[in-house]
PDB file of C-alpha atoms in Angstrom:
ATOM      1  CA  UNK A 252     -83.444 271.763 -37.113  1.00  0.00           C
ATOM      2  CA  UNK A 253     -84.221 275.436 -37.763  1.00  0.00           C
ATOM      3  CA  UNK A 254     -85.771 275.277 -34.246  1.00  0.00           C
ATOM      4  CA  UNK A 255     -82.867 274.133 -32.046  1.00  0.00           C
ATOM      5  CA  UNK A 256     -80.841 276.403 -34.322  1.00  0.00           C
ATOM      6  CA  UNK A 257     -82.903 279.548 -33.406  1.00  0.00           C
ATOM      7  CA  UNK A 258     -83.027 278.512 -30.211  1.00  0.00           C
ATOM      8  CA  UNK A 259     -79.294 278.262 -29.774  1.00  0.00           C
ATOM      9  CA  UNK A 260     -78.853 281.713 -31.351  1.00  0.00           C
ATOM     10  CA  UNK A 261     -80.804 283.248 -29.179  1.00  0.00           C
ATOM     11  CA  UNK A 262     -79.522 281.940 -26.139  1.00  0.00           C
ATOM     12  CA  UNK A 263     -75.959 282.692 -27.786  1.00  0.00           C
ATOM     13  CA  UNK A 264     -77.434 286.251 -27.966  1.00  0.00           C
ATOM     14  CA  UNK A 265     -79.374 287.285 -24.969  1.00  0.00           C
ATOM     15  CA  UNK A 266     -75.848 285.969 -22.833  1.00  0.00           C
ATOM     16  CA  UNK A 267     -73.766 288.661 -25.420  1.00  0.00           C
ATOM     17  CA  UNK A 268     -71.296 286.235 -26.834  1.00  0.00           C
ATOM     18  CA  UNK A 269     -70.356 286.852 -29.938  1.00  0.00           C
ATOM     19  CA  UNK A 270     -69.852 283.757 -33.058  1.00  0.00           C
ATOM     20  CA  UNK A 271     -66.496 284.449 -32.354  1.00  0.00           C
ATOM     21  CA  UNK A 272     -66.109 283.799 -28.615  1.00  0.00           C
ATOM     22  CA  UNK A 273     -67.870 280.170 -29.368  1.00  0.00           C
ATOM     23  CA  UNK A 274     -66.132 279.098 -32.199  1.00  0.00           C
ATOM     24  CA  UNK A 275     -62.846 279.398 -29.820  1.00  0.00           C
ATOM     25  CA  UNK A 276     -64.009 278.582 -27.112  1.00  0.00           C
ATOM     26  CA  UNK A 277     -65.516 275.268 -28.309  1.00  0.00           C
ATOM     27  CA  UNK A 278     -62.355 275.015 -30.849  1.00  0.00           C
ATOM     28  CA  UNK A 279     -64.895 274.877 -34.270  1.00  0.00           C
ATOM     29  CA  UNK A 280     -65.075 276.730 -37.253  1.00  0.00           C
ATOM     30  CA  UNK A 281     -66.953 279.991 -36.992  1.00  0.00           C
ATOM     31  CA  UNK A 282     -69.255 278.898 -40.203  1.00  0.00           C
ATOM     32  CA  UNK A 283     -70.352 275.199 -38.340  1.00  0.00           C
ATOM     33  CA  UNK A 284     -71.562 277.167 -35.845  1.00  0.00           C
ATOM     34  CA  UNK A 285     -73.633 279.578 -37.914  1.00  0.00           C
ATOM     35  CA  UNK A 286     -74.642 276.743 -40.021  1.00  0.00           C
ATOM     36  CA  UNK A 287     -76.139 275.052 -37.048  1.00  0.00           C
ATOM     37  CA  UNK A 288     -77.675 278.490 -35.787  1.00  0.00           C
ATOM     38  CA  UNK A 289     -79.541 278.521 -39.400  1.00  0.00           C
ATOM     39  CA  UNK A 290     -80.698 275.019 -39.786  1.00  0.00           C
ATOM     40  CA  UNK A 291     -78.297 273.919 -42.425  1.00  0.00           C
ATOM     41  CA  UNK A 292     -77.817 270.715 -42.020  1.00  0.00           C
ATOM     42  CA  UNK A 293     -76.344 270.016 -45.807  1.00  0.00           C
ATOM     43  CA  UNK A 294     -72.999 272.016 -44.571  1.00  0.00           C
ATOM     44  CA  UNK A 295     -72.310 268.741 -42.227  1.00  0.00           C
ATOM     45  CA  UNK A 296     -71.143 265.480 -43.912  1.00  0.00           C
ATOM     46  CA  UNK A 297     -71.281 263.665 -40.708  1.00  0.00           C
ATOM     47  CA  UNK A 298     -74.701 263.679 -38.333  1.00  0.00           C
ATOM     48  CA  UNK A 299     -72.702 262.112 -35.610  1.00  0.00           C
ATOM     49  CA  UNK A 300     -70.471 264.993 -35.374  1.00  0.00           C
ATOM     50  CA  UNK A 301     -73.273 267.178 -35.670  1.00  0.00           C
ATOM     51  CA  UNK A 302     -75.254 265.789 -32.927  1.00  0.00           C
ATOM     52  CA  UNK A 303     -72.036 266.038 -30.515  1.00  0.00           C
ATOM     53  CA  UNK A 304     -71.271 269.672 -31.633  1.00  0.00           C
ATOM     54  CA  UNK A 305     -75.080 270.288 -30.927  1.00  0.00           C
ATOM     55  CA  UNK A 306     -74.609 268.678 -27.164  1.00  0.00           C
ATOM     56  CA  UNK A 307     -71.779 270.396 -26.709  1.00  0.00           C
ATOM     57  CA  UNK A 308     -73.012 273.948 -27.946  1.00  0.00           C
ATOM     58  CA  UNK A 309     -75.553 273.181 -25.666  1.00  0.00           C
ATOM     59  CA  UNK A 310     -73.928 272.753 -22.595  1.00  0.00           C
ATOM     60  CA  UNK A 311     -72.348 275.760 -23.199  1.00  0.00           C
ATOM     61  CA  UNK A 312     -74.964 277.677 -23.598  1.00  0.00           C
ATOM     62  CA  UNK A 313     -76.621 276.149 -20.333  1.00  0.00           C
ATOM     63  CA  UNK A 314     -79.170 274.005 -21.768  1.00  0.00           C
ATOM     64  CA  UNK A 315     -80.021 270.611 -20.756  1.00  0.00           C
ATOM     65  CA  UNK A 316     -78.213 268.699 -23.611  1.00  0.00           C
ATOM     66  CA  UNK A 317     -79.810 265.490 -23.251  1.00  0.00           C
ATOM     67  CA  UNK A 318     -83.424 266.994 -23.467  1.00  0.00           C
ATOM     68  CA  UNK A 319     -81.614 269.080 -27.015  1.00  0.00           C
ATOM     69  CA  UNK A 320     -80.225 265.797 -28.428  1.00  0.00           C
ATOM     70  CA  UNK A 321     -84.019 264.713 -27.743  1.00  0.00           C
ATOM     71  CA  UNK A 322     -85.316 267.216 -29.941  1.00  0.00           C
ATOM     72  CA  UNK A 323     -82.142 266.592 -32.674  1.00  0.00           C
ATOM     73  CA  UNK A 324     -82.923 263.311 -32.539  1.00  0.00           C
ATOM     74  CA  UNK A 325     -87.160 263.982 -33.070  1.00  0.00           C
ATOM     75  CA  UNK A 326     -86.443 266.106 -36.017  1.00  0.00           C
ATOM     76  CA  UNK A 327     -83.992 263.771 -37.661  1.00  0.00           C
ATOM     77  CA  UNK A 328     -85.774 260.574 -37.179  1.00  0.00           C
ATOM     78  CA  UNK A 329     -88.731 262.933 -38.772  1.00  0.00           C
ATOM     79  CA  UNK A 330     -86.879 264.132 -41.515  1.00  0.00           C
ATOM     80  CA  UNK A 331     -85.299 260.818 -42.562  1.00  0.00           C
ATOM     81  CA  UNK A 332     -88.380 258.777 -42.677  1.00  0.00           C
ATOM     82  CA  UNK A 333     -89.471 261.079 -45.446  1.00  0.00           C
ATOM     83  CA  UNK A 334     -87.376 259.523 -47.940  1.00  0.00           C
ATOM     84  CA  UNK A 335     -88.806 257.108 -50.129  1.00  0.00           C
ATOM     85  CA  UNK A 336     -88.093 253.523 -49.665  1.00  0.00           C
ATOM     86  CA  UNK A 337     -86.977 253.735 -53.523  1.00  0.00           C
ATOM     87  CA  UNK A 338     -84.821 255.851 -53.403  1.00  0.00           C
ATOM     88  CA  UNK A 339     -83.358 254.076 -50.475  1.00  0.00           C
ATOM     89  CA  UNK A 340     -82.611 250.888 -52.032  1.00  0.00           C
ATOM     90  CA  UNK A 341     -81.684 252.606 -55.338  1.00  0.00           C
ATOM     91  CA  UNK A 342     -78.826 254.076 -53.063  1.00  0.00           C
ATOM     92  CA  UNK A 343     -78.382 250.891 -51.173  1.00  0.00           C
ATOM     93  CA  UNK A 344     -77.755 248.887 -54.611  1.00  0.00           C
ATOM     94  CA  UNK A 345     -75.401 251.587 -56.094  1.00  0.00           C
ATOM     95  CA  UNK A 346     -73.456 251.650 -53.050  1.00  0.00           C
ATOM     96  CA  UNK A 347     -73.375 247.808 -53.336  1.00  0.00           C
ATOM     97  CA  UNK A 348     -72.162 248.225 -57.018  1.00  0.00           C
ATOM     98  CA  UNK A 349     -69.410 250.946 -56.175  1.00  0.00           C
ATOM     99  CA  UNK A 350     -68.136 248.452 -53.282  1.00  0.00           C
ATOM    100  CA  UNK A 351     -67.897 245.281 -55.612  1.00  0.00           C
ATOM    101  CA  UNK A 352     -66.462 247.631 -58.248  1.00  0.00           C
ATOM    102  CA  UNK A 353     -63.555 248.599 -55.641  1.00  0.00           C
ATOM    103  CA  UNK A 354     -63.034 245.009 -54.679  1.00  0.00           C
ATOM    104  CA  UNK A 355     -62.763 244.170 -58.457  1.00  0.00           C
ATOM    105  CA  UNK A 356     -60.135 246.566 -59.160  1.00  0.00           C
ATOM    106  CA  UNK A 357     -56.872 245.145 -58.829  1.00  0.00           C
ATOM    107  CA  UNK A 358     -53.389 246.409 -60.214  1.00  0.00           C
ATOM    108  CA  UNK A 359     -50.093 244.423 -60.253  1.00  0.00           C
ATOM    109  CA  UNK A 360     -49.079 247.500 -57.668  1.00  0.00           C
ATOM    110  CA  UNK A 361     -51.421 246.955 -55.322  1.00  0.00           C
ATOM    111  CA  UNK A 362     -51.762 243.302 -55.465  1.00  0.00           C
ATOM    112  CA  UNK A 363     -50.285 241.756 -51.943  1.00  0.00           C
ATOM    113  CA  UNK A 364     -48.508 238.765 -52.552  1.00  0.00           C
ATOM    114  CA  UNK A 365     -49.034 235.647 -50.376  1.00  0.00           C
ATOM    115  CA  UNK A 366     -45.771 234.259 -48.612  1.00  0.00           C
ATOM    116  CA  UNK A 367     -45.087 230.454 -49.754  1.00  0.00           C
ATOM    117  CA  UNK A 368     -44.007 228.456 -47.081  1.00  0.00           C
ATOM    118  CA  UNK A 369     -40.538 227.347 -47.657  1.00  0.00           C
ATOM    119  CA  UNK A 370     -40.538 224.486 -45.360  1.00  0.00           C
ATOM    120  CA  UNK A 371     -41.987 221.821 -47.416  1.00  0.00           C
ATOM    121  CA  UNK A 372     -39.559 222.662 -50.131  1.00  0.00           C
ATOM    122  CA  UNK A 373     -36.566 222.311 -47.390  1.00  0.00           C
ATOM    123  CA  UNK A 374     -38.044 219.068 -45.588  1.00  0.00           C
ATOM    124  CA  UNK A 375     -38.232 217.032 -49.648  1.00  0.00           C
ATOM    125  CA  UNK A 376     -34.513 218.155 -50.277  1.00  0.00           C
ATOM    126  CA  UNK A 377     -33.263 216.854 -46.899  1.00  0.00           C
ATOM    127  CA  UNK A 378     -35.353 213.326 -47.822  1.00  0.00           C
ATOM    128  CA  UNK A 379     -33.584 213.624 -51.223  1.00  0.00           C
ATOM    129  CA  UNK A 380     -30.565 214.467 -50.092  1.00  0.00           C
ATOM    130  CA  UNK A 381     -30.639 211.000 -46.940  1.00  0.00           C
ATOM    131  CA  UNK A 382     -32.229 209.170 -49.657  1.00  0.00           C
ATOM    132  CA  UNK A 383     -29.256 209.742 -52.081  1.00  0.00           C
ATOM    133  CA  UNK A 384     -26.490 209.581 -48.921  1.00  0.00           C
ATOM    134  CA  UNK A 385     -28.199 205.677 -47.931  1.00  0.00           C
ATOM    135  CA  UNK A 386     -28.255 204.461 -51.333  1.00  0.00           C
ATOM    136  CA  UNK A 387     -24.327 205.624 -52.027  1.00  0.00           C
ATOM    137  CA  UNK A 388     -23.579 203.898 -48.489  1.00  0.00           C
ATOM    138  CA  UNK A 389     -25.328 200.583 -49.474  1.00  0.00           C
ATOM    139  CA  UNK A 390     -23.145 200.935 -53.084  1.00  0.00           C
ATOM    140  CA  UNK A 391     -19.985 200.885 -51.228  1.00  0.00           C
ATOM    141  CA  UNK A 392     -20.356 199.128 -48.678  1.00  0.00           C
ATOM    142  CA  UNK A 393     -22.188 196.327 -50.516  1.00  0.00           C
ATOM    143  CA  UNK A 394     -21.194 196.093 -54.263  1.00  0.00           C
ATOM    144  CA  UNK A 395     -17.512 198.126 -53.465  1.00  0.00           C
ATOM    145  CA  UNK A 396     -15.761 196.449 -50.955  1.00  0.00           C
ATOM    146  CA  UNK A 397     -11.830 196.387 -50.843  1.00  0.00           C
ATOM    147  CA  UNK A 398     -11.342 193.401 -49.369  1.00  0.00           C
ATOM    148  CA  UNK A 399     -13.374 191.008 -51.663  1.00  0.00           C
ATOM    149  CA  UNK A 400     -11.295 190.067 -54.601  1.00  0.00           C
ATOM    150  CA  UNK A 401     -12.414 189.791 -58.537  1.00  0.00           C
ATOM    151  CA  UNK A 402     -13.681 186.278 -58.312  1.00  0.00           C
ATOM    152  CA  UNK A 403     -15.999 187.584 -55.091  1.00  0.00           C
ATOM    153  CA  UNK A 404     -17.137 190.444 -57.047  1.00  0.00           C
ATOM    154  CA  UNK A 405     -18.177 188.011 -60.256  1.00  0.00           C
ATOM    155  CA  UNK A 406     -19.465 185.266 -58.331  1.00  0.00           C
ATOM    156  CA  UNK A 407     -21.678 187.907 -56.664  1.00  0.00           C
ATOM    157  CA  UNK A 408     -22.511 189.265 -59.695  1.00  0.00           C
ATOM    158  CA  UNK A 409     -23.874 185.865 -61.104  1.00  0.00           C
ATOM    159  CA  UNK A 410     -26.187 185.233 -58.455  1.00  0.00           C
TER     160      UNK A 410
END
């Protein structure tokens, strides 16, 4: 990285433009780009962001950017297959634990509630409700009935 930085910086330098003039002209923070131009690579949470800032520098400066992302990309891929698979999957199974941790963590503020349907509670109190309106029609019009006298009603009754 310290290569495409010093290489960067001294294109920057030989065309007499100051940190200034770049970091407005490419709209960035006068210390990304001196972080870039000295190889510090720690100062950047994000390597995606880097590696556009470093295509875009780049271009400015009139270098090919595709053959610099190249070289990014040669010295990353270099640097990152230094690490040791240990510690990778030491990092890989405490990120797994933090995640499961999150899920786990629930308060009775956060907790979304699921909407109940209300239709099957509105469909059984209409069957109730026919249910009960049949069963009173069959009571009067059966058992109740104005025109049947006493002796109807009792001889029905007996059978």
């Amino acid at each position: 990285m310290t290569e495409i930085g010093e290489k960067l910086k001294a294109a920057r330098e030989d065309k007499g433009i100051s940190v200034k003039e770049v970091s407005e002209d490419l709209n960035v923070k006068q210390s990304q780009i001196e972080n870039i131009e000295s190889g510090n690579l720690k100062s950047f949470k994000d390597v995606f962001y880097l590696k556009m800032f470093i295509r875009d520098y780049s271009k400015y400066l009139g270098f090919d950017e595709e053959k610099m992302l190249d070289e990014f990309n040669e010295f990353f891929f270099e640097e990152t297959s230094k690490i040791p698979i240990k510690e990778i999957e030491k990092a890989s199974k405490e990120k797994k634990l933090k995640d499961e941790h999150e899920k786990k963590v629930v308060s009775p503020y956060t907790i979304e509630e699921k909407k109940k349907s209300k239709l099957i509670p509105i469909i059984v109190g209409l069957i109730i409700a026919l249910l009960m309106f049949l069963i009173g029609y069959i009571i009067v019009t059966e058992y109740v009935n104005p025109d049947n006298s006493e002796d109807d009603v009792i001889s029905y009754m007996k059978m």
